[in-house]
PDB file of C-alpha atoms in Angstrom:
ATOM      1  CA  MET A   1     -54.935-107.931  96.104  1.00 64.00           C
ATOM      2  CA  THR A   2     -56.874-105.320  98.044  1.00 60.00           C
ATOM      3  CA  ARG A   3     -59.992-103.973  96.367  1.00 51.00           C
ATOM      4  CA  HIS A   4     -61.242-100.445  96.934  1.00 49.00           C
ATOM      5  CA  PHE A   5     -64.816-100.345  98.188  1.00 45.00           C
ATOM      6  CA  GLU A   6     -65.658 -97.061  96.459  1.00 49.00           C
ATOM      7  CA  ASN A   7     -64.363 -98.307  93.083  1.00 55.00           C
ATOM      8  CA  ASP A   8     -66.278-101.575  93.409  1.00 50.00           C
ATOM      9  CA  LEU A   9     -69.428 -99.653  94.321  1.00 50.00           C
ATOM     10  CA  LEU A  10     -69.094 -97.349  91.299  1.00 56.00           C
ATOM     11  CA  ASP A  11     -68.495-100.317  88.995  1.00 59.00           C
ATOM     12  CA  SER A  12     -71.523-102.139  90.390  1.00 55.00           C
ATOM     13  CA  CYS A  13     -73.696 -99.028  89.967  1.00 63.00           C
ATOM     14  CA  ARG A  14     -72.511 -98.606  86.376  1.00 64.00           C
ATOM     15  CA  ARG A  15     -73.208-102.217  85.445  1.00 61.00           C
ATOM     16  CA  SER A  16     -76.641-102.224  87.081  1.00 65.00           C
ATOM     17  CA  ALA A  17     -77.526 -98.860  85.473  1.00 73.00           C
ATOM     18  CA  ASP A  18     -76.993-100.428  82.034  1.00 83.00           C
ATOM     19  CA  PHE A  19     -79.193-103.418  82.898  1.00 92.00           C
ATOM     20  CA  PRO A  20     -82.927-103.141  82.033  1.00 94.00           C
ATOM     21  CA  VAL A  21     -84.126-103.765  85.602  1.00 95.00           C
ATOM     22  CA  GLY A  22     -87.497-102.128  84.905  1.00 96.00           C
ATOM     23  CA  ASN A  23     -88.320-104.803  82.340  1.00 96.00           C
ATOM     24  CA  HIS A  24     -87.457-107.501  84.854  1.00 97.00           C
ATOM     25  CA  TYR A  25     -89.426-105.837  87.657  1.00 97.00           C
ATOM     26  CA  ALA A  26     -92.461-105.630  85.372  1.00 97.00           C
ATOM     27  CA  ARG A  27     -92.357-109.427  85.039  1.00 95.00           C
ATOM     28  CA  TYR A  28     -91.773-110.083  88.733  1.00 97.00           C
ATOM     29  CA  PHE A  29     -94.147-107.645  90.425  1.00 97.00           C
ATOM     30  CA  ARG A  30     -97.896-107.666  89.803  1.00 93.00           C
ATOM     31  CA  ASP A  31     -99.340-104.213  89.019  1.00 96.00           C
ATOM     32  CA  TYR A  32     -95.846-102.786  88.450  1.00 98.00           C
ATOM     33  CA  ILE A  33     -95.753 -98.999  87.970  1.00 98.00           C
ATOM     34  CA  GLY A  34     -92.028 -98.202  88.053  1.00 98.00           C
ATOM     35  CA  TYR A  35     -89.027 -97.994  90.321  1.00 97.00           C
ATOM     36  CA  ARG A  36     -86.730 -95.409  91.841  1.00 95.00           C
ATOM     37  CA  ILE A  37     -83.210 -95.490  93.201  1.00 92.00           C
ATOM     38  CA  GLY A  38     -83.147 -95.947  96.976  1.00 91.00           C
ATOM     39  CA  THR A  39     -82.088 -93.080  99.218  1.00 91.00           C
ATOM     40  CA  GLU A  40     -78.645 -93.029 100.818  1.00 87.00           C
ATOM     41  CA  ASN A  41     -80.129 -94.302 104.102  1.00 89.00           C
ATOM     42  CA  GLN A  42     -82.013 -97.059 102.292  1.00 91.00           C
ATOM     43  CA  ASP A  43     -78.828 -98.044 100.468  1.00 86.00           C
ATOM     44  CA  LYS A  44     -76.970 -98.391 103.781  1.00 84.00           C
ATOM     45  CA  SER A  45     -79.603-100.877 104.934  1.00 89.00           C
ATOM     46  CA  GLY A  46     -79.532-102.905 101.730  1.00 90.00           C
ATOM     47  CA  THR A  47     -82.011-101.256  99.358  1.00 92.00           C
ATOM     48  CA  ASP A  48     -80.776-100.268  95.905  1.00 92.00           C
ATOM     49  CA  HIS A  49     -84.192 -99.821  94.275  1.00 94.00           C
ATOM     50  CA  VAL A  50     -87.717 -99.190  95.499  1.00 97.00           C
ATOM     51  CA  VAL A  51     -90.209-100.935  93.203  1.00 98.00           C
ATOM     52  CA  LEU A  52     -93.571 -99.188  92.987  1.00 98.00           C
ATOM     53  CA  THR A  53     -96.796-101.108  92.359  1.00 98.00           C
ATOM     54  CA  ARG A  54    -100.482-100.256  92.653  1.00 98.00           C
ATOM     55  CA  ASN A  55    -100.540-102.382  95.816  1.00 95.00           C
ATOM     56  CA  GLY A  56     -97.520-100.868  97.575  1.00 97.00           C
ATOM     57  CA  SER A  57     -93.766-100.738  97.279  1.00 98.00           C
ATOM     58  CA  TYR A  58     -90.941-103.253  97.612  1.00 98.00           C
ATOM     59  CA  CYS A  59     -87.260-102.743  98.396  1.00 97.00           C
ATOM     60  CA  VAL A  60     -84.734-104.616  96.242  1.00 96.00           C
ATOM     61  CA  ASP A  61     -81.037-105.211  96.883  1.00 94.00           C
ATOM     62  CA  ILE A  62     -79.235-105.734  93.550  1.00 94.00           C
ATOM     63  CA  LYS A  63     -76.353-108.210  93.296  1.00 94.00           C
ATOM     64  CA  VAL A  64     -74.331-107.803  90.089  1.00 93.00           C
ATOM     65  CA  ARG A  65     -72.365-110.740  88.744  1.00 92.00           C
ATOM     66  CA  GLY A  66     -70.284-109.981  85.675  1.00 87.00           C
ATOM     67  CA  GLU A  67     -70.301-113.475  84.226  1.00 92.00           C
ATOM     68  CA  ASP A  68     -73.347-115.702  84.183  1.00 96.00           C
ATOM     69  CA  PRO A  69     -72.375-119.161  85.500  1.00 97.00           C
ATOM     70  CA  LEU A  70     -74.869-120.704  83.079  1.00 96.00           C
ATOM     71  CA  ALA A  71     -72.176-120.043  80.451  1.00 95.00           C
ATOM     72  CA  TRP A  72     -70.201-122.946  81.945  1.00 95.00           C
ATOM     73  CA  GLY A  73     -73.230-125.062  82.829  1.00 96.00           C
ATOM     74  CA  VAL A  74     -73.728-124.081  86.471  1.00 96.00           C
ATOM     75  CA  ASP A  75     -76.692-122.239  87.989  1.00 96.00           C
ATOM     76  CA  ASP A  76     -75.496-120.669  91.218  1.00 97.00           C
ATOM     77  CA  LEU A  77     -75.627-117.419  93.156  1.00 97.00           C
ATOM     78  CA  ALA A  78     -72.793-115.590  94.900  1.00 96.00           C
ATOM     79  CA  VAL A  79     -73.795-115.316  98.562  1.00 97.00           C
ATOM     80  CA  GLU A  80     -71.871-113.242 101.100  1.00 96.00           C
ATOM     81  CA  LEU A  81     -70.959-115.152 104.248  1.00 97.00           C
ATOM     82  CA  TYR A  82     -69.097-112.478 106.199  1.00 97.00           C
ATOM     83  CA  SER A  83     -69.139-108.808 105.300  1.00 92.00           C
ATOM     84  CA  CYS A  84     -66.330-108.239 107.838  1.00 92.00           C
ATOM     85  CA  VAL A  85     -64.400-111.332 108.905  1.00 94.00           C
ATOM     86  CA  GLU A  86     -62.386-109.396 111.507  1.00 94.00           C
ATOM     87  CA  ASN A  87     -65.523-108.445 113.448  1.00 94.00           C
ATOM     88  CA  GLU A  88     -67.433-111.654 112.601  1.00 94.00           C
ATOM     89  CA  VAL A  89     -70.170-109.653 110.885  1.00 94.00           C
ATOM     90  CA  ARG A  90     -72.306-112.030 108.849  1.00 95.00           C
ATOM     91  CA  GLY A  91     -73.786-110.894 105.591  1.00 94.00           C
ATOM     92  CA  TYR A  92     -77.449-109.920 105.293  1.00 94.00           C
ATOM     93  CA  GLN A  93     -77.939-109.256 109.021  1.00 91.00           C
ATOM     94  CA  ASP A  94     -79.155-105.661 109.116  1.00 85.00           C
ATOM     95  CA  LYS A  95     -80.994-105.451 105.825  1.00 89.00           C
ATOM     96  CA  THR A  96     -84.439-103.923 105.585  1.00 90.00           C
ATOM     97  CA  THR A  97     -84.912-104.974 101.987  1.00 95.00           C
ATOM     98  CA  THR A  98     -87.818-107.155 100.852  1.00 97.00           C
ATOM     99  CA  HIS A  99     -86.107-108.867  97.888  1.00 97.00           C
ATOM    100  CA  LEU A 100     -82.669-109.776  96.563  1.00 97.00           C
ATOM    101  CA  MET A 101     -82.116-109.713  92.805  1.00 96.00           C
ATOM    102  CA  TRP A 102     -79.016-111.112  91.146  1.00 96.00           C
ATOM    103  CA  ILE A 103     -78.423-109.700  87.682  1.00 96.00           C
ATOM    104  CA  PHE A 104     -76.142-111.128  85.020  1.00 96.00           C
ATOM    105  CA  PRO A 105     -75.430-108.372  82.460  1.00 93.00           C
ATOM    106  CA  SER A 106     -73.516-110.746  80.158  1.00 92.00           C
ATOM    107  CA  THR A 107     -76.701-112.728  79.421  1.00 94.00           C
ATOM    108  CA  GLY A 108     -79.515-110.417  80.524  1.00 94.00           C
ATOM    109  CA  ARG A 109     -80.707-112.946  83.105  1.00 96.00           C
ATOM    110  CA  SER A 110     -81.958-112.140  86.588  1.00 96.00           C
ATOM    111  CA  VAL A 111     -82.970-114.128  89.657  1.00 97.00           C
ATOM    112  CA  LEU A 112     -85.285-112.666  92.319  1.00 97.00           C
ATOM    113  CA  ILE A 113     -85.786-114.146  95.791  1.00 97.00           C
ATOM    114  CA  PRO A 114     -87.936-112.687  98.587  1.00 96.00           C
ATOM    115  CA  PHE A 115     -85.575-111.701 101.395  1.00 96.00           C
ATOM    116  CA  GLY A 116     -87.434-113.541 104.164  1.00 94.00           C
ATOM    117  CA  ALA A 117     -87.260-116.822 102.252  1.00 94.00           C
ATOM    118  CA  PHE A 118     -83.595-116.217 101.425  1.00 96.00           C
ATOM    119  CA  ARG A 119     -82.757-115.616 105.092  1.00 95.00           C
ATOM    120  CA  LYS A 120     -84.446-118.857 106.177  1.00 93.00           C
ATOM    121  CA  VAL A 121     -82.249-120.866 103.805  1.00 95.00           C
ATOM    122  CA  TYR A 122     -79.171-118.726 104.580  1.00 97.00           C
ATOM    123  CA  ASP A 123     -79.529-119.150 108.348  1.00 96.00           C
ATOM    124  CA  ALA A 124     -80.210-122.894 108.068  1.00 95.00           C
ATOM    125  CA  CYS A 125     -77.204-123.508 105.784  1.00 96.00           C
ATOM    126  CA  PHE A 126     -74.700-120.918 107.013  1.00 97.00           C
ATOM    127  CA  ASP A 127     -72.409-123.241 109.003  1.00 97.00           C
ATOM    128  CA  TYR A 128     -72.171-125.753 106.152  1.00 97.00           C
ATOM    129  CA  TRP A 129     -71.540-123.048 103.550  1.00 97.00           C
ATOM    130  CA  ASP A 130     -68.927-121.345 105.719  1.00 96.00           C
ATOM    131  CA  PHE A 131     -67.060-124.595 106.413  1.00 96.00           C
ATOM    132  CA  TRP A 132     -67.295-126.295 103.011  1.00 95.00           C
ATOM    133  CA  LEU A 133     -67.930-123.650 100.373  1.00 95.00           C
ATOM    134  CA  ALA A 134     -66.295-120.399 101.503  1.00 94.00           C
ATOM    135  CA  GLU A 135     -64.009-118.819  98.934  1.00 93.00           C
ATOM    136  CA  ARG A 136     -60.698-117.205  99.850  1.00 89.00           C
ATOM    137  CA  PRO A 137     -61.285-113.961 101.812  1.00 92.00           C
ATOM    138  CA  GLN A 138     -61.369-110.821  99.713  1.00 90.00           C
ATOM    139  CA  ALA A 139     -59.553-107.762 101.085  1.00 88.00           C
ATOM    140  CA  SER A 140     -61.231-104.382 100.636  1.00 86.00           C
ATOM    141  CA  ARG A 141     -60.141-100.890 101.608  1.00 83.00           C
ATOM    142  CA  HIS A 142     -62.776 -98.465 102.884  1.00 79.00           C
ATOM    143  CA  ARG A 143     -62.139 -95.145 104.644  1.00 80.00           C
ATOM    144  CA  GLY A 144     -58.467 -95.987 105.133  1.00 84.00           C
ATOM    145  CA  SER A 145     -59.044 -99.396 106.733  1.00 87.00           C
ATOM    146  CA  VAL A 146     -58.667-102.841 105.238  1.00 90.00           C
ATOM    147  CA  TYR A 147     -61.236-105.509 106.040  1.00 90.00           C
ATOM    148  CA  HIS A 148     -61.959-108.954 104.641  1.00 93.00           C
ATOM    149  CA  SER A 149     -65.174-110.503 103.413  1.00 94.00           C
ATOM    150  CA  THR A 150     -66.022-114.022 102.311  1.00 96.00           C
ATOM    151  CA  HIS A 151     -68.618-115.464  99.998  1.00 96.00           C
ATOM    152  CA  CYS A 152     -69.595-118.783  98.495  1.00 97.00           C
ATOM    153  CA  PHE A 153     -71.438-119.997  95.425  1.00 96.00           C
ATOM    154  CA  VAL A 154     -74.761-121.635  96.226  1.00 96.00           C
ATOM    155  CA  PRO A 155     -76.878-123.635  93.754  1.00 96.00           C
ATOM    156  CA  THR A 156     -79.886-121.507  92.810  1.00 95.00           C
ATOM    157  CA  GLY A 157     -82.159-124.533  93.116  1.00 93.00           C
ATOM    158  CA  LEU A 158     -81.499-124.666  96.853  1.00 92.00           C
ATOM    159  CA  PHE A 159     -83.925-121.762  97.240  1.00 91.00           C
ATOM    160  CA  GLY A 160     -86.588-123.909  95.551  1.00 85.00           C
ATOM    161  CA  ARG A 161     -90.009-122.497  94.918  1.00 81.00           C
ATOM    162  CA  TYR A 162     -89.001-119.028  96.120  1.00 82.00           C
ATOM    163  CA  VAL A 163     -86.847-118.395  93.043  1.00 86.00           C
ATOM    164  CA  LEU A 164     -88.213-116.252  90.249  1.00 79.00           C
ATOM    165  CA  ARG A 165     -86.193-116.048  87.040  1.00 79.00           C
ATOM    166  CA  HIS A 166     -86.301-113.972  83.904  1.00 78.00           C
ATOM    167  CA  GLN A 167     -84.138-114.286  80.824  1.00 73.00           C
ATOM    168  CA  GLY A 168     -83.821-110.901  79.198  1.00 68.00           C
ATOM    169  CA  ASP A 169     -81.601-109.756  76.372  1.00 65.00           C
ATOM    170  CA  ALA A 170     -77.900-109.290  77.075  1.00 58.00           C
ATOM    171  CA  ALA A 171     -77.868-106.242  74.814  1.00 46.00           C
ATOM    172  CA  GLY A 172     -80.453-104.560  77.033  1.00 45.00           C
ATOM    173  CA  ALA A 173     -83.366-104.589  74.592  1.00 41.00           C
ATOM    174  CA  ASN A 174     -85.520-106.665  76.926  1.00 42.00           C
TER     175      ASN A 174
END
């Protein structure tokens, strides 16, 4: 099945808009003031939100996962291996974001990892993940072309002390 990039993007935006990210940011970032949606140029380089604090700003790339794997007893994160298999474009290569945040709307949970720390683990483990853990390629259509991407599910604990977690309310009250 070929997915349509624009439809997936709209669905992701809708699900993240309903998630109380501000409440989660307030727990993760010291001296939190608020956040704003990233500009179109920021979005192209991996920034969905700009978090504002008294000490500066941070760029966050949001990853939405519809079902929380904790529901079946697993704590893992979906990690993109190749954003375009045909051109061997690895995921996360040209991002200017400072943090990645996975959100799980079904449970209200989030996981935040500083991007630099994520990339160290990603780069060190990429070959293993690609060989042993890669899921079947997903076909997407964008601007009339079809391309394929791959991802894998990585245990959250692999990112160790860099992981910050918050359990909010699935209904959005927290």
